[in-house]
Amino acid sequence: MSLINEHFLELNDSYLFSTIAGKVREYKSAHPERKVISLGIGDVTRPLPQACIEAMHKAVDEMGHAETFRGYGPEQGYEFLRKAIAEYDFAPRGVMLGTDEIFISDGAKSDCGNIGDILGAGCSVGMTDPVYPVYVDSNVMGGRGPRISYLPVNEANGFVPQLPQGHIDIIYLCYPNNPTGLVISREELKKWVDYARREKSLIIYDAAYEAYIRHDDIPHSIYEIEGAKECAIELRSYSKTAGFTGQRCGCTIVPKELTATSSDGRTVSLNRLWNRRQCTKFNGTPYVTQRAAEAIYSPEGREQVRSTIDYYMGNSDMMKGRLEALGYQVRGGEDAPYIWLKTPDGRGSWEFFDLLLEELSIVTTPGVGFGPSGEGFVRLTAFGRREDCEEAMERIAAWKR
Amino acid sequence: MSLINEHFLELNDSYLFSTIAGKVREYKSAHPERKVISLGIGDVTRPLPQACIEAMHKAVDEMGHAETFRGYGPEQGYEFLRKAIAEYDFAPRGVMLGTDEIFISDGAKSDCGNIGDILGAGCSVGMTDPVYPVYVDSNVMGGRGPRISYLPVNEANGFVPQLPQGHIDIIYLCYPNNPTGLVISREELKKWVDYARREKSLIIYDAAYEAYIRHDDIPHSIYEIEGAKECAIELRSYSKTAGFTGQRCGCTIVPKELTATSSDGRTVSLNRLWNRRQCTKFNGTPYVTQRAAEAIYSPEGREQVRSTIDYYMGNSDMMKGRLEALGYQVRGGEDAPYIWLKTPDGRGSWEFFDLLLEELSIVTTPGVGFGPSGEGFVRLTAFGRREDCEEAMERIAAWKR
């Protein structure tokens, strides 16, 4: 009998981004004179929208007076924010949600990591390869490591993951995708929903980047597909939408229709389980943060968010265009802030990462860090300052490799 | 094989405070003319200290400009806050901590719920009865429900929990105690540390209310006891200290000395496991919140916090004095914001709760809701407004029961 959860010992020793951070730190201390440009970790650089700033100042003032002070809020989030989400993010796409199907959190990473709490330790799990490492590691921690299967996303299948051959209990899908920057069509997504309904599987749909979708025909929410409420949980984030990476707010949708059958034949509501999980192990998102999130939906907030996203997608368009003109093979970057760059000359991901860092002082993310099918790719993010993205492209253009 | 974590089905159906909230809602809608005074849920009523408000305005402004904007922070928290905690909360008591032993979180409830992630599902767990329900429920969710044993705290043992007879892997201690408001002496705490070292057990020490300690000889941290770094994790909270219940910030101490042996004989650092858990399933506490927490340690902040705590403890002194003068038996409330009131006439906790609500429009928390040994008690909190606490005492004094 072990005091600790020994599944932690099955984890790879270091988290991808810590490894990169270590390499960059080392490089910077060896070359203090060089200007390092990061197209690596997916952190934003634009400030919070002014509407959020104003809402936060107002909320901070409220917290400073006994008459307007707010203590414990609802674990599920304030009604004002849950209503705004239902009204602005979902209703216009024909998805009608009750506010009690929306759970406000301190960000999609927490929910993505914690959602496993309500799922069986014996479940089989399917996820695409390459994949956001949190899906893998949180499932390993939960004891499901040996039952993870990977669905390759590569040149051979045209970067479209295929349905599993047999039954899988839990499927993670992330669209627009991190790391490839690719999207899923309505038809492809319908295949997954149909599979999950048929197999009584659960889809965990990570829509953290939905605000970057520019093509009209691409679904923003899995619930745009008929029947998805019976089989899917959706994760949403304000991190990239409105620059909340350091502000921490997101939400998780658990529809009332979503049920599972317990081993003794009872029908169990996943909404009820998640609510219980959150009421027990979470105490709500800061009031000030929720007011900031609410402000995103004001007319000014929406315009400011749009302008920030346009700025980043301008980076993406510029980098994609430049790289293609230089003969690089690039994917993604049209409805997502990530560009999936094929390494030239058959180089490995880490090899090309090292080369870009050593020779051009550019930080990327090695594709293989997201899974074996990412080998031979690096991920570039469009979250940098325009002038840095341009300088990075200048360096690549002038590169004698 | 079940899709869901069926341990959730072992949970009691409703969380104590939701049940109370339901009863109060019902009472208020039946008696809209009556003024209900809550001495129930432990939520604060005083505004945030002005030093925190100022720090937050400043931090909000930083978030509004690209030059000073902060994106992802360290999952473990910013160094400025971790340093302040080591310097002001621990060093003055002779406890020297490295900043990498301090993990900033969105509150002690989250950490208390999530700490089980790094612990073995097969562990036995000991906790006092009465107990903060999160300890119970989070362990039931983690599959340890059948291995929980309760250490009674009652009149028979003078409200001092006794060491377990045999071996227990994980022990929860909360001092100053929620719900009884009682504290632990250095000598008693040493017995637990010695037990844990001898048995290679882990103590999870919840010090959420340490700021309320007024007697010099009472330990504020378990690490004031020799050897505790080898066997204890400590949880800290700003919720009650500085009114952060709606602001969400706390920290967890996991000393480097704290290790466990894996079943194949490896020595595993719990600091490393918790760090990995937090890096995977958490993305840090909001920058603005951490600046607010830092401000608590400024000279103005410390004075303002002191004044708020004095205000609440003034409530406690007043209520305790009035109740004793009326012949009630009360405990706690000297080094904690909770008073543990013995129900008169041998009434049950819920019966007395209902009576106080129905006849006096006063909300308390039934002791039995915290465990069977809480039967025959109700908990009163000192977090109300002074005039409300006084009015509640007037109502009790005038009560013809």
XYZ file of N, CA, C and O in Angstrom, chain A residues 1-6 8-9 11-15 41-48 50 53 56-57 60-61 63-66 69-73 75 106 109-110 113-114 117-120 122-123 134 137-138 141 169-170 200-202 239-240 243 245-248 260-264 266 268 270 272-273 276-289, chain B residues 1-6 8-9 11-15 41-48 50 53 56-57 60-61 63-66 69-73 75 106 109-110 113-114 117-120 122-123 134 137-138 141 169-170 200-202 239-240 243 245-248 260-264 266 268 270 272-273 276-289:
704
model
N 0.837 -1.183 0.000
C 0.000 0.000 0.000
C 0.885 1.251 0.000
O 1.776 1.371 0.823
N 0.608 2.125 -0.919
C 1.479 3.285 -1.049
C 0.801 4.552 -0.550
O -0.382 4.769 -0.800
N 1.560 5.392 0.136
C 1.007 6.664 0.599
C 0.666 7.566 -0.583
O -0.288 8.331 -0.529
N 1.462 7.457 -1.641
C 1.257 8.365 -2.766
C 0.517 7.690 -3.915
O 0.460 6.474 -4.017
N -0.016 8.521 -4.775
C -0.634 8.056 -6.009
C 0.493 7.703 -6.970
O 1.103 8.583 -7.581
N 0.763 6.415 -7.091
C 1.948 5.997 -7.855
C 1.786 6.188 -9.356
O 2.763 6.044 -10.100
N 1.582 8.879 -10.630
C 2.456 10.025 -10.928
C 3.832 9.556 -11.398
O 4.507 10.270 -12.133
N 4.239 8.364 -10.943
C 5.560 7.873 -11.310
C 5.596 7.386 -12.757
O 6.658 7.151 -13.318
N 4.449 9.243 -15.146
C 4.515 10.454 -15.978
C 5.905 10.650 -16.550
O 6.897 10.304 -15.912
N 5.961 11.222 -17.725
C 7.258 11.666 -18.223
C 7.789 12.718 -17.271
O 7.033 13.497 -16.702
N 9.092 12.761 -17.156
C 9.654 13.537 -16.069
C 9.402 15.025 -16.165
O 9.228 15.683 -15.157
N 9.400 15.571 -17.345
C 9.224 17.023 -17.343
C 8.213 17.464 -18.386
O 8.067 16.883 -19.457
N 7.559 18.459 -18.051
C 6.518 19.028 -18.873
C 7.178 19.763 -20.035
O 8.162 20.480 -19.858
N 5.690 29.302 -26.556
C 4.551 29.090 -25.667
C 3.394 30.001 -26.096
O 3.595 31.133 -26.517
N 2.202 29.478 -25.973
C 1.041 30.194 -26.496
C 0.535 31.289 -25.577
O -0.647 31.319 -25.243
N 1.420 32.169 -25.163
C 0.972 33.256 -24.298
C 0.768 34.529 -25.108
O 1.536 34.822 -26.027
N -0.257 35.251 -24.732
C -0.620 36.473 -25.455
C 0.270 37.641 -25.033
O 0.938 37.592 -24.008
N 0.266 38.678 -25.838
C 1.106 39.849 -25.544
C 0.315 41.151 -25.507
O 0.807 42.151 -25.003
N -0.894 41.156 -26.082
C -1.710 42.368 -26.067
C -2.336 42.540 -24.687
O -2.645 41.551 -24.009
N -2.533 43.772 -24.246
C -3.151 43.979 -22.926
C -4.622 43.557 -22.908
O -5.207 43.287 -23.951
N -5.195 43.525 -21.712
C -6.623 43.223 -21.593
C -7.432 44.316 -22.285
O -7.034 45.480 -22.282
N -9.890 47.271 -22.916
C -10.192 48.405 -22.037
C -11.515 48.200 -21.293
O -11.638 48.595 -20.131
N -10.739 46.235 -18.270
C -10.017 47.065 -17.291
C -10.999 47.935 -16.509
O -10.944 48.004 -15.265
N -13.067 45.914 -14.143
C -12.307 45.455 -12.978
C -12.115 46.582 -11.966
O -12.255 46.369 -10.761
N -11.802 47.782 -12.456
C -11.673 48.911 -11.521
C -12.969 49.095 -10.723
O -12.950 49.299 -9.509
N -13.298 46.246 -8.236
C -12.338 46.404 -7.130
C -12.892 47.422 -6.134
O -12.852 47.201 -4.922
N -13.431 48.529 -6.655
C -14.024 49.521 -5.748
C -15.164 48.929 -4.926
O -15.275 49.185 -3.728
N -15.391 45.960 -3.923
C -14.806 45.097 -2.892
C -14.238 45.895 -1.721
O -13.899 45.327 -0.684
N -14.089 47.204 -1.927
C -13.500 48.049 -0.891
C -14.512 48.701 0.043
O -14.131 49.436 0.942
N -15.800 48.452 -0.185
C -16.828 49.039 0.674
C -17.776 47.960 1.192
O -18.227 47.109 0.434
N -18.079 48.040 2.475
C -18.909 47.005 3.108
C -20.241 46.836 2.389
O -20.751 45.721 2.256
N -19.368 45.032 -0.972
C -18.407 43.929 -0.891
C -19.084 42.602 -1.238
O -20.227 42.368 -0.880
N -18.363 41.724 -1.936
C -18.863 40.378 -2.236
C -17.943 39.326 -1.632
O -16.748 39.337 -1.907
N -18.502 38.455 -0.846
C -17.733 37.352 -0.268
C -17.807 36.140 -1.188
O -17.662 36.272 -2.399
N -18.031 34.974 -0.584
C -18.171 33.759 -1.391
C -19.204 33.980 -2.488
O -20.328 34.393 -2.221
N -18.829 33.685 -3.706
C -19.800 33.690 -4.795
C -20.261 32.263 -5.049
O -19.775 31.323 -4.417
N -20.244 28.704 -6.423
C -19.153 27.883 -6.956
C -19.250 27.774 -8.477
O -18.244 27.636 -9.169
N -11.613 28.883 -13.173
C -10.396 29.688 -13.241
C -9.574 29.320 -14.479
O -8.360 29.514 -14.495
N -7.612 25.104 -18.434
C -6.605 24.113 -18.037
C -7.035 23.399 -16.759
O -6.907 22.183 -16.646
N -7.548 24.147 -15.797
C -8.013 23.529 -14.558
C -9.140 22.549 -14.836
O -9.134 21.405 -14.359
N -7.994 19.478 -16.609
C -7.283 18.585 -15.696
C -8.213 17.918 -14.698
O -8.056 16.749 -14.361
N -9.213 18.668 -14.240
C -10.064 18.177 -13.149
C -11.248 17.346 -13.609
O -11.856 16.632 -12.807
N -11.864 13.805 -12.577
C -12.369 13.445 -11.246
C -13.705 12.728 -11.304
O -13.984 11.864 -10.471
N -14.545 13.099 -12.273
C -15.893 12.512 -12.301
C -15.961 11.275 -13.209
O -17.030 10.697 -13.367
N -14.821 10.908 -13.797
C -14.822 9.794 -14.754
C -14.159 8.553 -14.158
O -13.280 8.658 -13.297
N -14.592 7.400 -14.604
C -14.084 6.137 -14.066
C -12.596 5.939 -14.332
O -12.100 6.249 -15.415
N -11.145 3.264 -14.754
C -10.933 2.164 -15.680
C -11.286 2.476 -17.124
O -11.212 1.603 -17.983
N -11.658 3.712 -17.385
C -12.096 4.076 -18.742
C -10.952 4.029 -19.746
O -9.808 4.360 -19.428
N -1.706 18.227 -21.417
C -2.540 18.129 -20.212
C -3.537 16.968 -20.319
O -3.838 16.308 -19.323
N -1.320 13.841 -19.441
C -0.801 13.762 -18.071
C -1.915 13.645 -17.039
O -1.785 12.918 -16.053
N -3.008 14.361 -17.255
C -4.086 14.285 -16.260
C -4.711 12.890 -16.271
O -5.130 12.387 -15.227
N -2.268 10.563 -14.402
C -2.445 10.774 -12.961
C -3.696 10.070 -12.439
O -3.728 9.584 -11.317
N -14.081 4.859 -24.391
C -15.037 5.498 -23.480
C -15.011 7.020 -23.565
O -16.048 7.665 -23.572
N -13.809 7.568 -23.557
C -13.677 9.026 -23.467
C -12.794 9.502 -24.612
O -11.699 8.970 -24.818
N -21.992 5.152 -26.745
C -22.179 5.713 -25.395
C -20.837 6.179 -24.824
O -20.502 5.928 -23.669
N -20.104 6.850 -25.670
C -18.827 7.428 -25.248
C -19.049 8.890 -24.864
O -20.084 9.475 -25.177
N -18.052 9.435 -24.203
C -18.099 10.854 -23.842
C -17.033 11.597 -24.638
O -15.876 11.183 -24.671
N -8.666 32.856 -22.168
C -7.225 33.131 -22.187
C -6.795 33.752 -23.498
O -6.115 34.778 -23.526
N -7.166 33.113 -24.592
C -6.720 33.581 -25.889
C -7.746 34.550 -26.473
O -7.393 35.489 -27.169
N -7.227 37.642 -23.855
C -5.954 37.887 -23.163
C -5.972 37.570 -21.688
O -5.243 38.172 -20.900
N -4.810 35.056 -20.024
C -3.879 34.015 -19.571
C -3.406 34.246 -18.137
O -3.219 33.292 -17.384
N -3.235 35.506 -17.765
C -2.829 35.815 -16.392
C -3.992 36.229 -15.513
O -3.817 36.595 -14.356
N -5.163 36.140 -16.068
C -6.374 36.615 -15.390
C -7.232 35.443 -14.926
O -7.950 35.553 -13.944
N -7.131 34.328 -15.652
C -7.700 33.031 -15.272
C -9.226 33.007 -15.220
O -9.832 33.193 -14.163
N -24.811 9.065 -17.915
C -24.080 7.810 -18.050
C -24.839 6.777 -17.223
O -25.631 7.128 -16.343
N -24.578 5.543 -17.504
C -25.243 4.484 -16.742
C -24.230 3.902 -15.758
O -23.124 3.538 -16.147
N -24.617 3.836 -14.499
C -23.700 3.270 -13.510
C -23.727 1.749 -13.633
O -24.606 1.188 -14.277
N -22.761 1.089 -12.984
C -22.659 -0.363 -13.173
C -23.874 -1.094 -12.595
O -24.165 -2.201 -13.000
N -24.597 -0.456 -11.664
C -25.819 -1.101 -11.174
C -27.060 -0.593 -11.913
O -28.179 -0.746 -11.441
N -28.089 2.503 -12.828
C -28.712 3.806 -12.611
C -28.273 4.809 -13.676
O -27.139 4.754 -14.146
N -27.071 8.354 -14.417
C -26.434 9.391 -13.620
C -26.179 10.619 -14.489
O -25.656 10.515 -15.603
N -24.180 13.756 -15.561
C -22.813 14.270 -15.433
C -22.810 15.721 -14.958
O -21.863 16.163 -14.303
N -24.782 16.843 -12.704
C -24.875 16.752 -11.244
C -23.516 16.391 -10.639
O -23.101 16.953 -9.633
N -22.823 15.467 -11.275
C -21.504 15.059 -10.749
C -20.516 16.225 -10.796
O -19.775 16.472 -9.849
N -21.253 18.713 -8.196
C -20.816 18.249 -6.884
C -19.301 18.376 -6.733
O -18.793 18.774 -5.697
N -18.589 18.038 -7.802
C -17.127 18.176 -7.795
C -16.736 19.623 -7.547
O -15.892 19.929 -6.710
N -17.349 20.520 -8.273
C -16.986 21.924 -8.150
C -17.374 22.488 -6.784
O -16.613 23.255 -6.197
N -18.538 22.091 -6.271
C -18.951 22.590 -4.952
C -18.031 22.073 -3.845
O -17.894 22.702 -2.811
N -17.418 20.927 -4.063
C -16.567 20.324 -3.032
C -15.122 20.790 -3.130
O -14.467 21.057 -2.125
N -14.606 20.903 -4.339
C -13.163 21.124 -4.495
C -12.832 22.481 -5.102
O -11.697 22.709 -5.538
N -13.772 23.367 -5.198
C -13.556 24.662 -5.844
C -14.458 25.651 -5.137
O -15.500 25.270 -4.614
N -14.045 26.904 -5.093
C -14.893 27.863 -4.390
C -15.225 29.076 -5.235
O -15.419 30.169 -4.724
N -15.272 28.851 -6.544
C -15.683 29.942 -7.421
C -14.506 30.748 -7.944
O -13.394 30.688 -7.429
N -14.801 31.487 -8.996
C -13.830 32.351 -9.662
C -13.968 33.745 -9.037
O -15.077 34.141 -8.690
N -12.847 34.489 -8.888
C -12.953 35.801 -8.244
C -14.048 36.679 -8.871
O -14.202 36.718 -10.084
N -14.767 37.376 -8.024
C -15.803 38.291 -8.483
C -15.254 39.291 -9.487
O -15.843 39.523 -10.547
N -14.105 39.858 -9.168
C -13.503 40.877 -10.041
C -13.234 40.285 -11.432
O -13.482 40.934 -12.459
N -12.752 39.059 -11.465
C -12.468 38.389 -12.739
C -13.751 38.143 -13.525
O -13.796 38.308 -14.750
N -17.546 -2.057 -16.313
C -16.729 -0.851 -16.418
C -17.642 0.374 -16.515
O -18.557 0.402 -17.316
N -17.386 1.328 -15.683
C -18.280 2.484 -15.637
C -17.622 3.720 -16.234
O -16.450 3.986 -15.991
N -18.403 4.469 -16.989
C -17.879 5.719 -17.555
C -17.566 6.726 -16.461
O -16.624 7.504 -16.574
N -18.345 6.678 -15.401
C -18.161 7.676 -14.341
C -17.417 7.110 -13.146
O -17.339 5.906 -12.946
N -16.893 8.031 -12.358
C -16.273 7.685 -11.086
C -17.396 7.377 -10.106
O -18.032 8.283 -9.569
N -17.634 6.105 -9.864
C -18.808 5.720 -9.070
C -18.664 6.044 -7.592
O -19.633 5.945 -6.836
N -18.511 8.832 -6.538
C -19.410 9.977 -6.341
C -20.784 9.522 -5.835
O -21.462 10.282 -5.153
N -21.152 8.292 -6.192
C -22.466 7.801 -5.779
C -22.494 7.435 -4.298
O -23.548 7.222 -3.719
N -21.391 9.510 -2.077
C -21.480 10.779 -1.344
C -22.878 11.000 -0.788
O -23.859 10.580 -1.392
N -22.947 11.655 0.338
C -24.254 12.120 0.794
C -24.801 13.088 -0.235
O -24.055 13.817 -0.871
N -26.102 13.096 -0.347
C -26.683 13.765 -1.493
C -26.459 15.260 -1.524
O -26.293 15.836 -2.579
N -26.457 15.905 -0.379
C -26.315 17.358 -0.498
C -25.309 17.899 0.496
O -25.146 17.415 1.603
N -24.671 18.914 0.073
C -23.646 19.559 0.850
C -24.321 20.376 1.955
O -25.323 21.049 1.718
N -23.054 30.429 7.674
C -21.908 30.168 6.810
C -20.774 31.138 7.154
O -21.002 32.299 7.485
N -19.552 30.633 7.089
C -18.406 31.421 7.541
C -17.939 32.447 6.528
O -16.756 32.472 6.195
N -18.852 33.260 6.047
C -18.419 34.278 5.084
C -18.250 35.617 5.781
O -19.013 35.969 6.677
N -17.241 36.339 5.353
C -16.899 37.614 5.973
C -17.815 38.722 5.457
O -18.482 38.570 4.437
N -17.837 39.818 6.177
C -18.706 40.942 5.795
C -17.946 42.258 5.647
O -18.458 43.206 5.069
N -16.726 42.329 6.205
C -15.936 43.560 6.097
C -15.312 43.626 4.710
O -14.982 42.598 4.121
N -15.154 44.832 4.172
C -14.548 44.953 2.834
C -13.073 44.549 2.845
O -12.473 44.376 3.909
N -12.489 44.418 1.656
C -11.052 44.142 1.560
C -10.268 45.305 2.162
O -10.691 46.453 2.063
N -7.871 48.369 2.541
C -7.604 49.416 1.559
C -6.282 49.182 0.828
O -6.164 49.485 -0.358
N -7.004 46.953 -2.017
C -7.761 47.678 -3.054
C -6.791 48.506 -3.902
O -6.844 48.484 -5.136
N -4.664 46.336 -6.100
C -5.422 45.774 -7.213
C -5.643 46.811 -8.318
O -5.504 46.500 -9.499
N -5.981 48.027 -7.925
C -6.135 49.074 -8.961
C -4.855 49.220 -9.767
O -4.882 49.334 -10.989
N -4.446 46.190 -12.003
C -5.405 46.241 -13.115
C -4.875 47.188 -14.193
O -4.914 46.868 -15.390
N -4.364 48.321 -13.763
C -3.794 49.256 -14.751
C -2.637 48.613 -15.522
O -2.527 48.784 -16.737
N -2.340 45.590 -16.286
C -2.912 44.621 -17.234
C -3.500 45.314 -18.469
O -3.803 44.651 -19.462
N -3.669 46.620 -18.368
C -4.278 47.367 -19.465
C -3.283 47.958 -20.452
O -3.681 48.618 -21.416
N -1.986 47.767 -20.202
C -0.971 48.302 -21.112
C -0.001 47.211 -21.542
O 0.467 46.435 -20.697
N 0.311 47.185 -22.822
C 1.160 46.122 -23.371
C 2.501 46.042 -22.633
O 3.022 44.948 -22.400
N 1.654 44.501 -19.136
C 0.724 43.373 -19.128
C 1.424 42.086 -18.675
O 2.580 41.857 -19.006
N 0.734 41.264 -17.914
C 1.264 39.960 -17.508
C 0.361 38.841 -18.022
O -0.837 38.848 -17.751
N 0.944 37.914 -18.740
C 0.199 36.747 -19.223
C 0.301 35.624 -18.207
O 0.172 35.858 -17.006
N 0.563 34.426 -18.702
C 0.724 33.294 -17.792
C 1.752 33.621 -16.719
O 2.870 34.038 -17.020
N 1.363 33.415 -15.484
C 2.331 33.526 -14.391
C 2.825 32.139 -14.036
O 2.367 31.149 -14.596
N 2.898 28.696 -12.374
C 1.822 27.898 -11.776
C 1.917 27.924 -10.250
O 0.915 27.812 -9.548
N -5.750 29.264 -5.652
C -6.988 30.042 -5.649
C -7.799 29.765 -4.386
O -9.019 29.941 -4.387
N -9.666 25.843 -0.104
C -10.657 24.804 -0.405
C -10.220 23.993 -1.624
O -10.330 22.769 -1.633
N -9.713 24.672 -2.645
C -9.243 23.958 -3.830
C -8.095 23.024 -3.475
O -8.085 21.848 -3.857
N -9.172 20.106 -1.462
C -9.863 19.120 -2.297
C -8.921 18.392 -3.230
O -9.055 17.194 -3.473
N -7.933 19.124 -3.754
C -7.077 18.555 -4.797
C -5.869 17.791 -4.272
O -5.256 17.026 -5.018
N -5.173 14.184 -5.019
C -4.670 13.728 -6.322
C -3.312 13.043 -6.205
O -3.018 12.127 -6.971
N -2.481 13.512 -5.284
C -1.126 12.960 -5.204
C -1.031 11.805 -4.199
O 0.045 11.262 -3.988
N -2.166 11.453 -3.576
C -2.140 10.425 -2.525
C -2.770 9.126 -3.023
O -3.652 9.135 -3.886
N -2.317 8.032 -2.488
C -2.796 6.722 -2.924
C -4.274 6.506 -2.641
O -4.773 6.888 -1.572
N -5.661 3.844 -1.997
C -5.850 2.815 -0.977
C -5.511 3.258 0.439
O -5.568 2.459 1.366
N -5.150 4.527 0.602
C -4.729 5.000 1.924
C -5.880 5.008 2.927
O -7.029 5.283 2.578
N -15.422 19.107 3.441
C -14.585 18.925 2.243
C -13.567 17.795 2.443
O -13.252 17.068 1.500
N -15.716 14.559 1.837
C -16.234 14.365 0.477
C -15.116 14.186 -0.544
O -15.233 13.385 -1.469
N -14.034 14.945 -0.398
C -12.955 14.807 -1.378
C -12.302 13.432 -1.258
O -11.875 12.853 -2.256
N -14.703 10.902 -2.920
C -14.530 11.003 -4.375
C -13.269 10.282 -4.840
O -13.230 9.708 -5.919
N -2.760 6.291 7.479
C -1.829 6.875 6.512
C -1.883 8.402 6.472
O -0.862 9.068 6.428
N -3.099 8.932 6.424
C -3.271 10.374 6.212
C -4.164 10.915 7.321
O -5.239 10.370 7.573
N 5.144 6.940 9.790
C 5.308 7.388 8.404
C 3.959 7.782 7.789
O 3.626 7.414 6.660
N 3.209 8.509 8.584
C 1.926 9.027 8.117
C 2.110 10.450 7.617
O 3.123 11.094 7.869
N 1.116 10.933 6.921
C 1.117 12.312 6.435
C 0.038 13.088 7.167
O -1.114 12.638 7.240
N -8.789 33.904 2.983
C -10.236 34.148 2.982
C -10.685 34.867 4.235
O -11.390 35.877 4.166
N -10.280 34.334 5.372
C -10.739 34.900 6.619
C -9.745 35.933 7.132
O -10.116 36.921 7.743
N -10.333 38.771 4.269
C -11.603 38.937 3.564
C -11.577 38.503 2.120
O -12.318 39.018 1.288
N -12.692 35.848 0.674
C -13.595 34.744 0.317
C -14.080 34.848 -1.135
O -14.235 33.838 -1.807
N -14.275 36.063 -1.612
C -14.687 36.249 -3.005
C -13.539 36.611 -3.922
O -13.720 36.876 -5.107
N -12.359 36.606 -3.363
C -11.165 37.038 -4.084
C -10.286 35.854 -4.459
O -9.571 35.872 -5.443
N -10.350 34.807 -3.661
C -9.763 33.492 -3.922
C -8.231 33.483 -3.980
O -7.639 33.578 -5.049
N 7.867 10.186 0.644
C 7.168 8.929 0.889
C 7.942 7.857 0.148
O 8.725 8.160 -0.757
N 7.725 6.616 0.540
C 8.405 5.519 -0.142
C 7.407 4.847 -1.069
O 6.307 4.493 -0.655
N 7.791 4.679 -2.317
C 6.885 4.015 -3.258
C 6.935 2.509 -3.012
O 7.834 2.016 -2.324
N 5.991 1.784 -3.597
C 5.920 0.349 -3.298
C 7.149 -0.408 -3.808
O 7.468 -1.472 -3.320
N 7.856 0.170 -4.787
C 9.090 -0.490 -5.225
C 10.325 0.097 -4.533
O 11.452 -0.064 -4.993
N 11.295 3.289 -3.885
C 11.887 4.584 -4.204
C 11.428 5.659 -3.219
O 10.296 5.620 -2.741
N 10.146 9.232 -2.762
C 9.484 10.192 -3.644
C 9.197 11.476 -2.877
O 8.684 11.449 -1.760
N 7.146 14.652 -2.063
C 5.766 15.119 -2.234
C 5.729 16.523 -2.820
O 4.780 16.889 -3.510
N 7.679 17.489 -5.168
C 7.769 17.283 -6.616
C 6.422 16.834 -7.186
O 5.994 17.303 -8.235
N 5.745 15.968 -6.469
C 4.440 15.492 -6.953
C 3.417 16.629 -7.001
O 2.670 16.786 -7.960
N 4.099 18.914 -9.795
C 3.669 18.332 -11.063
C 2.150 18.407 -11.215
O 1.630 18.707 -12.289
N 1.449 18.149 -10.128
C -0.005 18.250 -10.152
C -0.433 19.674 -10.519
O -1.284 19.878 -11.375
N 0.167 20.635 -9.863
C -0.232 22.020 -10.101
C 0.141 22.474 -11.513
O -0.626 23.186 -12.161
N 1.312 22.065 -11.995
C 1.719 22.457 -13.346
C 0.813 21.834 -14.410
O 0.662 22.385 -15.492
N 0.221 20.694 -14.088
C -0.617 19.999 -15.067
C -2.071 20.440 -15.009
O -2.719 20.611 -16.032
N -2.584 20.636 -13.804
C -4.029 20.841 -13.669
C -4.397 22.229 -13.174
O -5.538 22.470 -12.767
N -3.453 23.140 -13.156
C -3.714 24.482 -12.616
C -2.839 25.426 -13.402
O -1.770 25.032 -13.885
N -3.280 26.654 -13.539
C -2.457 27.575 -14.321
C -2.143 28.863 -13.575
O -1.958 29.917 -14.181
N -2.098 28.753 -12.250
C -1.711 29.923 -11.477
C -2.909 30.737 -11.023
O -4.019 30.605 -11.525
N -2.631 31.573 -10.037
C -3.619 32.476 -9.445
C -3.511 33.809 -10.181
O -2.413 34.202 -10.553
N -4.640 34.512 -10.384
C -4.563 35.776 -11.137
C -3.494 36.726 -10.586
O -3.349 36.876 -9.367
N -2.786 37.369 -11.499
C -1.764 38.340 -11.106
C -2.345 39.415 -10.185
O -1.752 39.734 -9.143
N -3.502 39.923 -10.551
C -4.125 40.997 -9.764
C -4.387 40.514 -8.332
O -4.151 41.242 -7.354
N -4.845 39.295 -8.190
C -5.115 38.716 -6.870
C -3.824 38.561 -6.073
O -3.790 38.832 -4.866
